[in-house]
mmCIF file of C-alpha atoms in Angstrom:
data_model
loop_
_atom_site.group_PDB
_atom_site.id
_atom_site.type_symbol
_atom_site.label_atom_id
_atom_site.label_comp_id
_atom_site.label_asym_id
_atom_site.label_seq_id
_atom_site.Cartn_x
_atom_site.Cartn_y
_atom_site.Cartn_z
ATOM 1 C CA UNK K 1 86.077 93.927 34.981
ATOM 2 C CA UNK K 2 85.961 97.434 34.071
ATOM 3 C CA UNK K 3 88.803 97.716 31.912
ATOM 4 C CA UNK K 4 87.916 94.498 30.088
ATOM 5 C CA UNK K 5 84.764 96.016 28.759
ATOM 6 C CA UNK K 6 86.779 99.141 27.604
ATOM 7 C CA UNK K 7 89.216 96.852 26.044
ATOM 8 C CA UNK K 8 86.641 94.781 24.215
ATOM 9 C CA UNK K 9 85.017 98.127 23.056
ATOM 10 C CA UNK K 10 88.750 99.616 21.018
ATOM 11 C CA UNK K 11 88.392 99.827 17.207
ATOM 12 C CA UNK K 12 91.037 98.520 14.932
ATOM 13 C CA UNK K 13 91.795 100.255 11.693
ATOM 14 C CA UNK K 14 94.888 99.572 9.652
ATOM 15 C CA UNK K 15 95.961 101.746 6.577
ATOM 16 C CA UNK K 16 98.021 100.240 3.623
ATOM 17 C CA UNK K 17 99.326 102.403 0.964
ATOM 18 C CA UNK K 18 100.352 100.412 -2.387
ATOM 19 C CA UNK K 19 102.235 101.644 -5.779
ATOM 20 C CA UNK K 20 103.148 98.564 -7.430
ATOM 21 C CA UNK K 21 103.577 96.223 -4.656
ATOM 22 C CA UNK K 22 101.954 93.028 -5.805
ATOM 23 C CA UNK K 23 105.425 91.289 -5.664
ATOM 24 C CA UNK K 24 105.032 92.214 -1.453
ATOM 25 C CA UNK K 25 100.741 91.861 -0.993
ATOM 26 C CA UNK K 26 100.388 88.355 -0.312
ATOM 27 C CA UNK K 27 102.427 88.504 2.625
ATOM 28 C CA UNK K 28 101.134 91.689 3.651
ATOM 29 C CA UNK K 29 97.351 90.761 3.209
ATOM 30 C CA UNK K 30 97.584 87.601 4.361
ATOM 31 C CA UNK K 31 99.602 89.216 7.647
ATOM 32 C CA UNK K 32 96.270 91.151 8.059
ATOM 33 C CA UNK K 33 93.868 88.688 7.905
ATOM 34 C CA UNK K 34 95.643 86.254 10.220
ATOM 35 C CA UNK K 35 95.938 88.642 13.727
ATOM 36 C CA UNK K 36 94.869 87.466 16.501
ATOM 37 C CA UNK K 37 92.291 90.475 16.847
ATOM 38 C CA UNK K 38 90.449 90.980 13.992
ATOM 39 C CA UNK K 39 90.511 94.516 11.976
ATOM 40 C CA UNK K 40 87.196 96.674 12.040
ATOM 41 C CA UNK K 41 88.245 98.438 9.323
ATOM 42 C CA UNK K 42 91.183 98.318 7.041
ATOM 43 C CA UNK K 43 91.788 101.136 4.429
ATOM 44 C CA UNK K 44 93.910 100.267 1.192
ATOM 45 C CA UNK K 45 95.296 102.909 -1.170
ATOM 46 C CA UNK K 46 97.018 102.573 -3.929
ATOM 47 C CA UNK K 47 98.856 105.737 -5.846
ATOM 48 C CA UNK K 48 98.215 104.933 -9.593
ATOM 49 C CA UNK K 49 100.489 101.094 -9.576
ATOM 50 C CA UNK K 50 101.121 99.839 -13.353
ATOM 51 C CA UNK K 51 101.768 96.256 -12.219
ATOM 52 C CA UNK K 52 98.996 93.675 -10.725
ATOM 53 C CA UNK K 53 98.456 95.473 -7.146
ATOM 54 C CA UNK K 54 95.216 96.608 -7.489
ATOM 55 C CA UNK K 55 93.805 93.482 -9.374
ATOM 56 C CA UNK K 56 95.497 91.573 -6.520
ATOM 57 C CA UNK K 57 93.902 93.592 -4.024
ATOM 58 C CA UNK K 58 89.921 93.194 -5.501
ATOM 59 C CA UNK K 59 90.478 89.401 -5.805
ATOM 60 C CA UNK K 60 91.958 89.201 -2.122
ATOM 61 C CA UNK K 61 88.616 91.222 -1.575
ATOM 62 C CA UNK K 62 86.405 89.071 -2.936
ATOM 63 C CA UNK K 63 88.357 85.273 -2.246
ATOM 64 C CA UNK K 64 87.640 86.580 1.778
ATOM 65 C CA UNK K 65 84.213 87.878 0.803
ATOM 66 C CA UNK K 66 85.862 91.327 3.093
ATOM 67 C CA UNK K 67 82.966 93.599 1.429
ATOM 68 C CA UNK K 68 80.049 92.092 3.024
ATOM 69 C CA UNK K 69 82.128 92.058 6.762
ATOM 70 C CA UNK K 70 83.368 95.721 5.559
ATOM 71 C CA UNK K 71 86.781 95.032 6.523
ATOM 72 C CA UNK K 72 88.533 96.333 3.624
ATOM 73 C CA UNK K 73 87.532 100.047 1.841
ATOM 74 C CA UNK K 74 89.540 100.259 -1.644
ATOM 75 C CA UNK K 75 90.218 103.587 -2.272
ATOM 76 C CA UNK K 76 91.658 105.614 -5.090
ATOM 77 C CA UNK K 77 94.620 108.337 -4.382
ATOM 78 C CA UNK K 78 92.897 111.832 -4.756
ATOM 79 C CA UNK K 79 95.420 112.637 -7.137
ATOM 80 C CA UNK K 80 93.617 110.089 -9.481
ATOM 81 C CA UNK K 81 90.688 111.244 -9.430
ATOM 82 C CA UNK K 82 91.737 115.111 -10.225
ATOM 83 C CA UNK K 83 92.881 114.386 -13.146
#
């Protein structure tokens, strides 16, 4: 019984990195949502894309409503914000 609680009690974090993959995030995002455990956190950064990815990405965001559950974090590469 022991070692069911300390199962029960594991964190799940998954980290996606994206430059222009928006021909490749449906799959990918929908892959996420539909594990059988679900995600405590999932981190998604994306290093400066010039096609749809990020777009993609907020609307996946908010179609799910993952902000409120705080599922998904959208980050910018640091890079980004140096400049």
């Amino acid at each position: 019984m022991a070692e069911n609680t300390k199962v029960s009690k594991l964190k799940t974090s998954v980290v996606m990195t994206t430059y222009n993959g928006e021909k490749f995030l449906p799959e990918m995002l929908e892959s996420l949502k539909d594990q059988t455990r679900e995600t405590d956190e999932a981190v998604i950064v994306d290093d400066w894309s010039t096609d749809g990815t990020v777009h993609l990405v907020r609307e996946y965001i908010e179609k799910y409503d993952l902000n409120k559950r705080g599922n998904i974090i959208d980050k910018v590469n640091i890079d980004r914000v140096r400049q």
